[in-house]
């Protein structure tokens, strides 16, 4: 009666409070309370969002998740309530209807948009524990919510750390945690975590490569990332790509020259007939002013390749000779390079 009287005279806050107390005391009153709220909404042409929220809650108390979700979705789209209120409403709906993926994701997106994504952690935790069959979709959907926004990835990384502190993470959530650390800027930590995952499931290798490549423009100056990509491409026998990332590692960390040159020698032995592999080290050696290394690599390349494949690499010989002041040799190398039908290799 108090709820109805309050709503009839426009005391919305008082009416909502009374309706909630009545529903908690006697669940058989919920359908009637919902009728009172609908009536109040009809008398409020502007559609007070507080009335919509309590109606969604009452629907949830009746087990009508569809109607509750419909109203919740409308409130989210119109941003008619503040973020904290929307997250609270989502939790209330799930309290009565059970946790569900779309509700958790909606609450998380609201929290992320407001810059306080960890507010949704209790809902993520509940879904993780109650719906293990949805871990894969949960992880991929959270990744889509983050997109390329570093601040969102930082919040997601914090959520994943809290989740890992209380639970043994499943593989999809371990992948999400590593991905979050990566895009939040914790490259070395992410690489370690991805390595641990790949020890358990090598089938995820291509997914890890794609994640690394997505962040490569941003983290191109990270030698650890290039070394990780070198290992992954080497394992997949993509030797040209492996050579590129190995040589980039050397450019970024010249202190590794001995190790990188040794690795390159073994890599070239795997596919000596691929001029792209030799070209990668030649470009790096010349860019780093290591002409003796460039001269040695060029000699090995010419010895390993048939003349028609080696021809394009002579452009590097021209650069080496020019650096030594041997202009006649440089011109001869240019002439040889021009006979190549693969000028793009150099």
Short mmCIF file of C-alpha atoms in Angstrom, two decimals:
data_model
loop_
_atom_site.label_atom_id
_atom_site.label_comp_id
_atom_site.label_asym_id
_atom_site.label_seq_id
_atom_site.Cartn_x
_atom_site.Cartn_y
_atom_site.Cartn_z
CA UNK A 1 0.00 0.00 0.00
CA UNK A 2 2.79 2.42 0.87
CA UNK A 3 4.49 1.69 -2.45
CA UNK A 4 1.30 2.34 -4.38
CA UNK A 5 0.43 5.47 -2.44
CA UNK A 6 3.90 6.89 -2.89
CA UNK A 7 3.97 6.19 -6.59
CA UNK A 8 0.46 7.60 -7.05
CA UNK A 9 1.52 10.96 -5.59
CA UNK A 10 4.80 11.03 -7.55
CA UNK A 11 7.15 10.25 -4.67
CA UNK A 12 9.27 7.98 -6.84
CA UNK A 13 12.21 7.37 -4.52
CA UNK A 14 9.92 6.59 -1.58
CA UNK A 15 7.73 4.35 -3.72
CA UNK A 16 10.69 2.39 -5.09
CA UNK A 17 12.09 1.86 -1.61
CA UNK A 18 8.72 0.65 -0.33
CA UNK A 19 8.26 -1.65 -3.35
CA UNK A 20 11.67 -3.20 -2.83
CA UNK A 21 11.04 -3.83 0.87
CA UNK A 22 7.65 -5.36 0.12
CA UNK A 23 9.10 -7.65 -2.55
CA UNK A 24 11.81 -8.83 -0.16
CA UNK A 25 9.27 -9.58 2.58
CA UNK A 26 6.69 -11.38 0.41
CA UNK A 27 7.48 -12.60 -3.09
CA UNK A 28 3.78 -13.14 -3.85
CA UNK A 29 3.39 -9.35 -3.93
CA UNK A 30 5.84 -8.93 -6.81
CA UNK A 31 3.34 -9.19 -9.74
CA UNK A 32 1.10 -6.57 -8.15
CA UNK A 33 4.05 -4.30 -7.42
CA UNK A 34 5.10 -4.59 -11.08
CA UNK A 35 1.58 -3.46 -12.09
CA UNK A 36 1.86 -0.42 -9.79
CA UNK A 37 5.22 0.51 -11.32
CA UNK A 38 3.93 0.15 -14.89
CA UNK A 39 1.05 2.43 -13.99
CA UNK A 40 3.42 5.00 -12.57
CA UNK A 41 5.50 4.82 -15.75
CA UNK A 42 2.42 5.55 -17.86
CA UNK A 43 1.80 8.67 -15.79
CA UNK A 44 5.41 9.79 -16.27
CA UNK A 45 5.67 10.59 -19.98
CA UNK A 46 9.43 11.21 -19.78
CA UNK A 47 10.00 7.69 -18.43
CA UNK A 48 11.81 8.04 -15.12
CA UNK A 49 14.79 5.64 -15.35
CA UNK A 50 14.41 4.79 -11.67
CA UNK A 51 10.99 3.30 -12.41
CA UNK A 52 12.41 1.31 -15.31
CA UNK A 53 15.16 -0.01 -13.07
CA UNK A 54 12.82 -1.19 -10.31
CA UNK A 55 10.53 -2.76 -12.92
CA UNK A 56 13.50 -4.70 -14.33
CA UNK A 57 14.31 -5.83 -10.81
CA UNK A 58 10.72 -6.94 -10.21
CA UNK A 59 10.71 -8.86 -13.49
CA UNK A 60 13.92 -10.57 -12.37
CA UNK A 61 12.31 -11.51 -9.04
CA UNK A 62 9.55 -13.22 -11.06
CA UNK A 63 12.16 -15.12 -13.08
CA UNK A 64 11.37 -13.15 -16.25
CA UNK A 65 14.95 -12.64 -17.35
CA UNK A 66 13.98 -11.66 -20.91
CA UNK A 67 11.90 -8.68 -19.81
CA UNK A 68 14.47 -7.68 -17.22
CA UNK A 69 17.27 -7.82 -19.79
CA UNK A 70 15.21 -5.82 -22.28
CA UNK A 71 14.77 -2.95 -19.83
CA UNK A 72 18.38 -3.17 -18.71
CA UNK A 73 19.56 -3.00 -22.32
CA UNK A 74 17.43 0.11 -22.91
CA UNK A 75 18.92 1.82 -19.85
CA UNK A 76 22.43 0.96 -21.03
CA UNK A 77 21.83 2.26 -24.57
CA UNK A 78 20.29 5.52 -23.38
CA UNK A 79 22.81 5.98 -20.56
CA UNK A 80 19.85 7.05 -18.44
CA UNK A 81 21.57 6.04 -15.21
CA UNK A 82 25.11 6.42 -13.92
CA UNK A 83 27.56 3.57 -14.35
CA UNK A 84 27.50 2.41 -10.75
CA UNK A 85 23.69 2.18 -10.77
CA UNK A 86 23.70 0.18 -14.00
CA UNK A 87 26.30 -2.27 -12.68
CA UNK A 88 24.27 -2.63 -9.47
CA UNK A 89 21.10 -3.30 -11.47
CA UNK A 90 22.86 -5.92 -13.57
CA UNK A 91 24.01 -7.66 -10.40
CA UNK A 92 20.49 -7.52 -8.96
CA UNK A 93 18.99 -9.08 -12.10
CA UNK A 94 21.55 -11.89 -12.02
CA UNK A 95 21.01 -12.39 -8.32
CA UNK A 96 17.44 -13.51 -9.09
CA UNK A 97 17.80 -14.93 -12.63
CA UNK A 98 21.24 -16.45 -12.35
CA UNK A 99 24.49 -15.17 -13.82
CA UNK A 100 24.55 -14.92 -17.61
CA UNK A 101 27.20 -13.91 -20.10
CA UNK A 102 25.47 -10.95 -21.73
CA UNK A 103 24.72 -9.42 -18.35
CA UNK A 104 28.32 -9.76 -17.18
CA UNK A 105 29.64 -8.30 -20.42
CA UNK A 106 27.21 -5.39 -20.27
CA UNK A 107 28.24 -4.59 -16.71
CA UNK A 108 31.90 -4.89 -17.61
CA UNK A 109 31.56 -2.62 -20.63
CA UNK A 110 29.80 0.00 -18.50
CA UNK A 111 32.56 -0.18 -15.92
CA UNK A 112 35.32 -0.03 -18.53
CA UNK A 113 33.70 2.95 -20.24
CA UNK A 114 33.60 4.77 -16.94
CA UNK A 115 37.25 4.04 -16.21
CA UNK A 116 36.58 1.70 -13.29
CA UNK A 117 36.39 -1.72 -14.92
CA UNK A 118 37.26 -3.63 -11.76
CA UNK A 119 33.82 -2.76 -10.36
CA UNK A 120 32.48 -5.64 -12.45
CA UNK A 121 34.90 -8.17 -10.98
CA UNK A 122 32.33 -9.91 -8.71
CA UNK A 123 30.17 -10.66 -11.75
CA UNK A 124 33.13 -11.97 -13.77
CA UNK A 125 34.07 -14.16 -10.80
CA UNK A 126 30.53 -15.52 -10.50
CA UNK A 127 30.33 -16.41 -14.19
CA UNK A 128 33.78 -17.99 -14.09
CA UNK A 129 32.79 -20.27 -11.24
CA UNK A 130 29.25 -21.08 -12.33
CA UNK A 131 29.63 -21.40 -16.13
CA UNK A 132 32.94 -23.08 -17.00
CA UNK A 133 31.51 -24.02 -20.38
CA UNK A 134 31.41 -20.31 -21.25
CA UNK A 135 35.03 -19.50 -20.40
CA UNK A 136 36.07 -19.41 -24.04
CA UNK A 137 33.31 -17.02 -25.07
CA UNK A 138 33.87 -14.93 -21.96
CA UNK A 139 37.56 -14.50 -22.76
CA UNK A 140 37.04 -13.66 -26.44
CA UNK A 141 34.20 -11.24 -25.67
CA UNK A 142 36.23 -9.40 -23.04
CA UNK A 143 39.05 -9.09 -25.56
CA UNK A 144 36.64 -7.51 -28.04
CA UNK A 145 35.48 -5.03 -25.39
CA UNK A 146 39.07 -3.93 -24.83
CA UNK A 147 39.94 -3.54 -28.50
CA UNK A 148 43.11 -1.47 -28.82
CA UNK A 149 42.55 0.66 -25.72
CA UNK A 150 45.43 0.32 -23.32
CA UNK A 151 43.51 1.65 -20.32
CA UNK A 152 40.88 -1.06 -20.75
CA UNK A 153 43.55 -3.74 -20.99
CA UNK A 154 45.05 -2.48 -17.73
CA UNK A 155 41.69 -2.91 -15.98
CA UNK A 156 41.24 -6.36 -17.51
CA UNK A 157 44.74 -7.35 -16.39
CA UNK A 158 43.83 -6.34 -12.84
CA UNK A 159 40.60 -8.36 -13.01
CA UNK A 160 42.50 -11.40 -14.29
CA UNK A 161 45.09 -11.10 -11.53
CA UNK A 162 42.35 -11.02 -8.90
CA UNK A 163 40.66 -13.98 -10.56
CA UNK A 164 43.93 -15.94 -10.64
CA UNK A 165 44.54 -15.21 -6.95
CA UNK A 166 41.30 -17.00 -6.06
CA UNK A 167 41.06 -19.65 -8.77
CA UNK A 168 43.08 -21.91 -11.04
CA UNK A 169 42.63 -20.16 -14.38
CA UNK A 170 41.41 -22.17 -17.35
CA UNK A 171 43.41 -21.88 -20.58
CA UNK A 172 41.09 -19.29 -22.22
CA UNK A 173 41.40 -17.04 -19.17
CA UNK A 174 45.15 -17.61 -18.95
CA UNK A 175 45.35 -16.49 -22.57
CA UNK A 176 43.26 -13.45 -21.73
CA UNK A 177 45.49 -12.58 -18.77
CA UNK A 178 48.65 -12.78 -20.89
CA UNK A 179 46.99 -10.78 -23.66
CA UNK A 180 45.92 -8.12 -21.18
CA UNK A 181 49.44 -7.82 -19.80
CA UNK A 182 50.79 -7.56 -23.34
CA UNK A 183 48.50 -4.77 -24.52
CA UNK A 184 48.80 -3.00 -21.17
CA UNK A 185 52.53 -2.69 -21.88
CA UNK A 186 53.88 -5.59 -19.82
CA UNK A 187 55.52 -7.26 -22.81
CA UNK A 188 58.15 -9.34 -21.01
CA UNK A 189 55.65 -10.62 -18.46
CA UNK A 190 53.17 -11.50 -21.22
CA UNK A 191 55.81 -13.39 -23.20
CA UNK A 192 56.65 -15.47 -20.13
CA UNK A 193 52.96 -16.24 -19.59
CA UNK A 194 52.40 -17.14 -23.24
CA UNK A 195 55.44 -19.44 -23.13
CA UNK A 196 53.92 -21.24 -20.13
CA UNK A 197 50.63 -21.68 -22.00
CA UNK A 198 52.33 -23.00 -25.14
CA UNK A 199 54.13 -25.62 -23.06
CA UNK A 200 50.66 -27.01 -22.28
CA UNK A 201 48.99 -26.45 -25.64
CA UNK A 202 51.11 -25.89 -28.76
CA UNK A 203 47.98 -25.56 -30.90
CA UNK A 204 47.64 -21.98 -29.61
CA UNK A 205 50.89 -20.95 -31.28
CA UNK A 206 49.27 -19.16 -34.21
CA UNK A 207 46.96 -17.25 -31.90
CA UNK A 208 49.96 -16.08 -29.90
CA UNK A 209 51.76 -15.03 -33.08
CA UNK A 210 48.72 -13.01 -34.17
CA UNK A 211 48.55 -11.31 -30.76
CA UNK A 212 52.24 -10.42 -30.95
CA UNK A 213 51.80 -9.05 -34.47
CA UNK A 214 48.85 -6.89 -33.40
CA UNK A 215 51.07 -5.07 -30.95
CA UNK A 216 54.21 -5.06 -33.08
CA UNK A 217 53.89 -1.48 -34.34
CA UNK A 218 53.63 -0.27 -30.76
CA UNK A 219 56.32 -2.54 -29.31
CA UNK A 220 58.68 -2.71 -32.28
CA UNK A 221 61.53 -1.42 -30.12
CA UNK A 222 61.29 -4.39 -27.73
CA UNK A 223 64.07 -6.90 -28.40
CA UNK A 224 62.44 -9.58 -26.24
CA UNK A 225 59.33 -9.51 -28.44
CA UNK A 226 61.34 -9.93 -31.64
CA UNK A 227 63.29 -12.80 -30.13
CA UNK A 228 60.03 -14.48 -29.11
CA UNK A 229 58.70 -14.10 -32.66
CA UNK A 230 61.95 -15.50 -34.04
CA UNK A 231 61.49 -18.66 -31.95
CA UNK A 232 57.84 -19.07 -32.95
CA UNK A 233 58.49 -18.61 -36.67
CA UNK A 234 61.52 -20.92 -36.48
CA UNK A 235 59.38 -23.65 -34.93
CA UNK A 236 56.89 -23.21 -37.77
CA UNK A 237 59.73 -23.35 -40.32
CA UNK A 238 58.90 -19.86 -41.57
CA UNK A 239 62.55 -19.06 -41.97
CA UNK A 240 62.28 -15.70 -43.73
CA UNK A 241 60.09 -14.28 -40.96
CA UNK A 242 62.34 -15.86 -38.33
CA UNK A 243 65.39 -14.19 -39.90
CA UNK A 244 63.68 -10.80 -39.90
CA UNK A 245 62.89 -10.90 -36.20
CA UNK A 246 66.28 -12.34 -35.28
CA UNK A 247 68.03 -9.51 -37.10
CA UNK A 248 65.72 -6.93 -35.55
CA UNK A 249 66.74 -8.34 -32.16
CA UNK A 250 70.37 -7.63 -33.03
CA UNK A 251 69.57 -4.08 -34.14
CA UNK A 252 67.85 -3.39 -30.83
CA UNK A 253 70.37 -5.18 -28.62
CA UNK A 254 73.85 -5.20 -30.21
CA UNK A 255 75.24 -6.85 -27.09
CA UNK A 256 73.69 -10.09 -28.36
CA UNK A 257 75.77 -10.07 -31.55
CA UNK A 258 77.61 -13.35 -30.87
CA UNK A 259 74.46 -15.23 -29.97
CA UNK A 260 72.45 -13.77 -32.86
CA UNK A 261 75.15 -14.45 -35.47
CA UNK A 262 75.41 -18.05 -34.24
CA UNK A 263 71.64 -18.45 -34.42
CA UNK A 264 71.59 -16.91 -37.87
CA UNK A 265 74.21 -19.38 -39.09
CA UNK A 266 72.05 -22.32 -37.99
CA UNK A 267 68.95 -20.69 -39.46
CA UNK A 268 70.62 -20.15 -42.84
CA UNK A 269 71.70 -23.81 -42.87
CA UNK A 270 68.06 -24.83 -42.67
CA UNK A 271 67.19 -23.09 -45.94
CA UNK A 272 70.39 -21.87 -47.62
CA UNK A 273 68.63 -21.41 -50.94
CA UNK A 274 66.32 -18.68 -49.62
CA UNK A 275 67.83 -15.29 -50.56
CA UNK A 276 65.40 -13.44 -48.25
CA UNK A 277 67.14 -14.97 -45.21
CA UNK A 278 70.55 -13.69 -46.31
CA UNK A 279 69.08 -10.30 -47.21
CA UNK A 280 67.78 -9.78 -43.69
CA UNK A 281 71.22 -10.11 -42.09
CA UNK A 282 72.88 -8.08 -44.83
CA UNK A 283 70.46 -5.20 -44.27
CA UNK A 284 71.01 -5.33 -40.52
CA UNK A 285 74.80 -5.60 -40.70
CA UNK A 286 75.05 -2.63 -43.07
CA UNK A 287 72.57 -0.56 -41.06
CA UNK A 288 74.68 -1.22 -37.94
CA UNK A 289 77.94 -0.33 -39.76
CA UNK A 290 79.30 -3.85 -39.30
CA UNK A 291 80.85 -4.14 -42.74
CA UNK A 292 83.03 -7.12 -41.85
CA UNK A 293 79.93 -9.08 -40.81
CA UNK A 294 78.12 -7.96 -43.98
CA UNK A 295 81.09 -9.02 -46.13
CA UNK A 296 81.18 -12.46 -44.48
CA UNK A 297 77.41 -13.00 -44.85
CA UNK A 298 77.48 -11.91 -48.51
CA UNK A 299 80.31 -14.34 -49.28
CA UNK A 300 78.37 -17.18 -47.67
CA UNK A 301 75.20 -16.23 -49.51
CA UNK A 302 76.94 -16.16 -52.90
CA UNK A 303 78.48 -19.55 -52.18
CA UNK A 304 75.12 -21.05 -51.14
CA UNK A 305 72.89 -19.61 -53.85
CA UNK A 306 72.81 -20.20 -57.60
CA UNK A 307 73.97 -17.09 -59.51
CA UNK A 308 70.49 -16.06 -60.61
CA UNK A 309 69.25 -16.06 -57.01
CA UNK A 310 72.35 -14.40 -55.61
CA UNK A 311 72.32 -11.59 -58.17
CA UNK A 312 69.99 -9.25 -56.23
CA UNK A 313 72.16 -9.53 -53.14
CA UNK A 314 75.08 -7.90 -54.93
CA UNK A 315 73.46 -4.55 -54.19
CA UNK A 316 74.73 -5.08 -50.65
CA UNK A 317 78.15 -5.75 -52.09
CA UNK A 318 77.90 -2.35 -53.74
CA UNK A 319 77.21 -0.74 -50.39
CA UNK A 320 80.07 -2.60 -48.72
CA UNK A 321 82.49 -1.61 -51.49
CA UNK A 322 81.31 2.00 -51.37
CA UNK A 323 81.91 2.06 -47.61
CA UNK A 324 85.46 0.81 -48.30
CA UNK A 325 85.94 3.45 -50.99
CA UNK A 326 86.19 0.80 -53.72
CA UNK A 327 84.01 2.49 -56.31
CA UNK A 328 84.90 0.24 -59.26
CA UNK A 329 83.89 -2.82 -57.23
CA UNK A 330 80.70 -1.03 -56.18
CA UNK A 331 79.78 -0.39 -59.84
CA UNK A 332 80.45 -4.01 -60.75
CA UNK A 333 78.17 -5.15 -57.91
CA UNK A 334 75.42 -2.83 -59.09
CA UNK A 335 75.72 -4.26 -62.60
CA UNK A 336 75.37 -7.77 -61.22
CA UNK A 337 72.36 -6.77 -59.08
CA UNK A 338 70.63 -5.36 -62.17
CA UNK A 339 70.70 -8.80 -63.81
CA UNK A 340 68.41 -10.16 -61.11
CA UNK A 341 64.79 -10.96 -61.80
CA UNK A 342 64.13 -10.57 -58.05
CA UNK A 343 65.03 -6.97 -57.26
CA UNK A 344 62.58 -6.89 -54.37
CA UNK A 345 64.73 -9.35 -52.39
CA UNK A 346 67.29 -6.60 -51.80
#
